[in-house]
Amino acid sequence: MIVVVQHHNAHEHAGLLNEMFRLRARVFHDRLGWDVQVVNGMERDRFDNETPVYIVYADHYRRRVIGSLRLLPTTGPTLVADFFADTRPDPVELTSPAIWECTRFCLDDNLLENGREDEMLFASAALIEAVGDVALRAGIEAIIGNFDEPMLRLYRRIGCEVEVLGSTSRYGRPVYLGLHPISEPVVRRVKARLNKARSALVAASEVAA
């Protein structure tokens, strides 16, 4: 189940958001070792105070968070502008109401630890499909974000047309800045990958049974 959480309905999904922040703590602090702040088992940063849009992939009871991401308009504070400015090429103008930033993309760490690749791909495609649907309705023309090589491969596997605009190596391994254009054909392609991932997931479940 995809849940889109915005400022006006955040109070209705307080428990789900707390589970999302707990997942972020497990992924970004515990597993990846990022220098992020964790309080009461939840990871938050100052960009969570900028009224972002959260897209959460949860179970049907809206209790377990399988994956999530955060969207912010580039007309306000963003991670790209404040922390990864060295990944932005000077000639490229990335501040626009039609360009939003995607950050804190994460998946349930159990999927990664247990090698459940089909479920990981399905969850990723479901989240990106939801981004496309939200963006088309809101008039968003492109999504930008920073990511590493594994995430770049994942994005391309699920049908994202990611254009790499720049990178930095100050963290050891490269961190890229990419732009994902939003259009009806691109969203249809992601939906097709989602259907393919769903079929693979169903087939795997039938074999396991």
XYZ file of C-alpha atoms in Angstrom:
209
model
C 0.000 0.000 0.000
C 1.311 3.437 -0.998
C 0.592 6.298 1.395
C 1.332 9.897 0.398
C 1.827 12.022 3.510
C 1.756 15.804 3.303
C 1.485 18.572 5.863
C -2.314 18.593 5.801
C -2.700 14.871 6.562
C 0.468 14.151 8.572
C -1.529 13.990 11.831
C -3.532 11.094 10.394
C -0.358 9.063 9.788
C 1.711 9.905 12.875
C 2.319 6.246 13.739
C 3.321 5.396 10.180
C 5.723 8.339 10.067
C 7.348 7.230 13.307
C 7.882 3.781 11.794
C 9.403 5.457 8.737
C 11.817 7.448 10.916
C 12.757 4.223 12.740
C 13.453 2.525 9.410
C 15.604 5.475 8.376
C 17.611 5.112 11.593
C 18.214 1.414 10.959
C 19.216 1.957 7.338
C 21.193 5.188 7.376
C 22.684 5.108 10.887
C 22.957 1.435 11.818
C 23.624 -0.222 8.451
C 25.265 2.481 6.339
C 27.000 4.288 9.201
C 26.001 7.779 8.094
C 26.610 10.701 10.442
C 22.929 11.342 11.115
C 21.062 12.229 14.280
C 18.998 9.502 15.903
C 16.711 10.318 18.841
C 14.510 7.699 20.476
C 15.389 5.285 17.690
C 14.233 7.671 14.939
C 16.332 9.495 12.338
C 15.263 13.017 11.450
C 17.037 16.054 10.059
C 16.165 19.708 9.606
C 14.692 19.077 6.165
C 11.900 17.128 7.836
C 10.775 20.496 9.196
C 10.351 21.939 5.686
C 6.871 20.397 5.138
C 8.097 17.690 2.740
C 5.971 15.157 0.922
C 6.654 11.611 2.104
C 5.852 8.571 0.012
C 5.591 5.464 2.156
C 5.184 1.891 0.965
C 3.552 -0.012 3.830
C 1.660 -3.196 4.523
C -2.133 -3.233 4.248
C -2.491 -2.434 7.955
C -0.258 0.651 7.587
C 1.924 -0.562 10.437
C 5.059 -1.949 8.801
C 7.031 0.384 6.563
C 8.637 -1.483 3.670
C 10.148 1.564 1.992
C 9.936 5.330 1.897
C 11.334 8.520 0.426
C 11.077 12.276 0.885
C 10.303 14.981 -1.678
C 11.082 18.695 -1.356
C 10.797 21.551 -3.862
C 14.113 22.937 -5.036
C 12.813 26.471 -4.405
C 13.487 25.871 -0.688
C 16.285 24.297 1.357
C 17.547 21.012 -0.073
C 20.339 18.552 0.600
C 21.701 19.100 -2.898
C 22.055 22.831 -2.337
C 23.242 22.724 1.271
C 25.430 19.605 1.439
C 26.165 18.356 -2.078
C 26.651 21.615 -3.959
C 29.909 20.242 -5.365
C 27.869 17.723 -7.380
C 25.990 20.512 -9.197
C 27.498 21.643 -12.504
C 27.629 25.430 -12.628
C 25.788 25.886 -15.934
C 22.809 23.822 -14.815
C 19.970 25.673 -13.117
C 18.236 23.293 -10.754
C 16.038 25.682 -8.762
C 12.505 25.629 -10.090
C 8.952 24.953 -8.873
C 8.890 22.185 -11.496
C 11.994 20.425 -10.086
C 11.831 18.589 -6.763
C 14.459 16.769 -4.765
C 14.160 13.130 -3.668
C 16.083 12.136 -0.545
C 16.097 9.476 2.180
C 15.098 6.716 -0.255
C 15.294 3.560 1.822
C 13.985 0.010 1.939
C 13.329 -2.380 4.802
C 16.778 -3.609 5.801
C 15.394 -7.148 6.179
C 14.893 -7.311 2.412
C 18.573 -6.576 1.851
C 19.901 -8.809 4.612
C 17.795 -11.800 3.539
C 18.593 -11.449 -0.165
C 14.958 -10.977 -1.203
C 15.826 -9.244 -4.459
C 12.383 -9.649 -6.067
C 10.698 -7.935 -3.130
C 13.357 -5.212 -3.107
C 12.811 -4.482 -6.794
C 9.046 -4.508 -6.373
C 9.184 -2.083 -3.432
C 11.567 0.208 -5.325
C 9.383 0.228 -8.433
C 6.260 0.873 -6.332
C 7.887 3.903 -4.716
C 9.172 5.321 -8.009
C 5.805 4.734 -9.679
C 4.191 6.695 -6.846
C 6.700 9.514 -7.331
C 5.743 9.661 -10.995
C 2.026 9.749 -10.233
C 2.441 12.469 -7.610
C 4.698 14.490 -9.894
C 2.364 14.315 -12.887
C -0.566 15.524 -10.784
C 1.494 18.349 -9.273
C 3.064 19.572 -12.505
C 6.557 18.457 -11.484
C 8.744 17.936 -14.535
C 11.878 16.426 -12.994
C 13.224 14.869 -9.815
C 16.822 15.337 -8.710
C 18.765 13.521 -6.028
C 22.132 12.293 -4.830
C 22.942 8.588 -4.788
C 25.753 6.073 -5.048
C 26.547 3.499 -7.737
C 24.299 0.694 -6.387
C 21.321 3.053 -6.267
C 22.052 4.256 -9.805
C 21.938 0.647 -11.032
C 18.710 0.064 -9.118
C 17.043 3.161 -10.551
C 17.916 2.137 -14.081
C 16.690 -1.428 -13.528
C 13.234 -0.143 -12.648
C 12.989 2.132 -15.668
C 14.202 5.519 -14.442
C 15.870 7.645 -17.094
C 18.503 9.039 -14.746
C 20.859 11.605 -16.240
C 24.015 11.978 -14.156
C 24.795 15.696 -13.830
C 27.795 15.601 -11.525
C 29.587 13.766 -8.741
C 31.895 14.098 -5.772
C 34.467 11.704 -4.323
C 34.953 13.448 -0.981
C 33.259 10.531 0.788
C 35.601 7.939 -0.692
C 33.257 6.294 -3.180
C 31.501 8.526 -5.733
C 28.246 10.251 -4.859
C 26.312 11.264 -7.961
C 23.740 13.921 -8.677
C 21.091 12.692 -11.078
C 18.032 14.105 -12.776
C 14.994 11.946 -13.520
C 12.602 13.539 -16.044
C 8.904 13.017 -15.397
C 6.571 12.321 -18.293
C 3.719 9.998 -19.182
C 5.981 7.633 -21.194
C 8.525 7.407 -18.365
C 5.818 6.677 -15.781
C 4.308 4.030 -18.083
C 7.711 2.366 -18.379
C 8.114 2.264 -14.609
C 4.592 0.828 -14.287
C 5.550 -1.901 -16.769
C 8.629 -2.741 -14.678
C 6.418 -2.775 -11.575
C 4.055 -5.262 -13.205
C 7.026 -7.413 -14.189
C 8.366 -7.286 -10.630
C 4.903 -8.159 -9.298
C 4.733 -11.216 -11.568
C 8.186 -12.345 -10.414
C 7.146 -11.889 -6.807
C 3.980 -13.931 -7.279
C 5.918 -16.686 -9.055
C 8.494 -16.806 -6.267
C 5.721 -17.050 -3.675
C 4.104 -19.935 -5.544
C 7.408 -21.803 -5.727
C 8.011 -21.262 -2.012
C 4.530 -22.578 -1.220
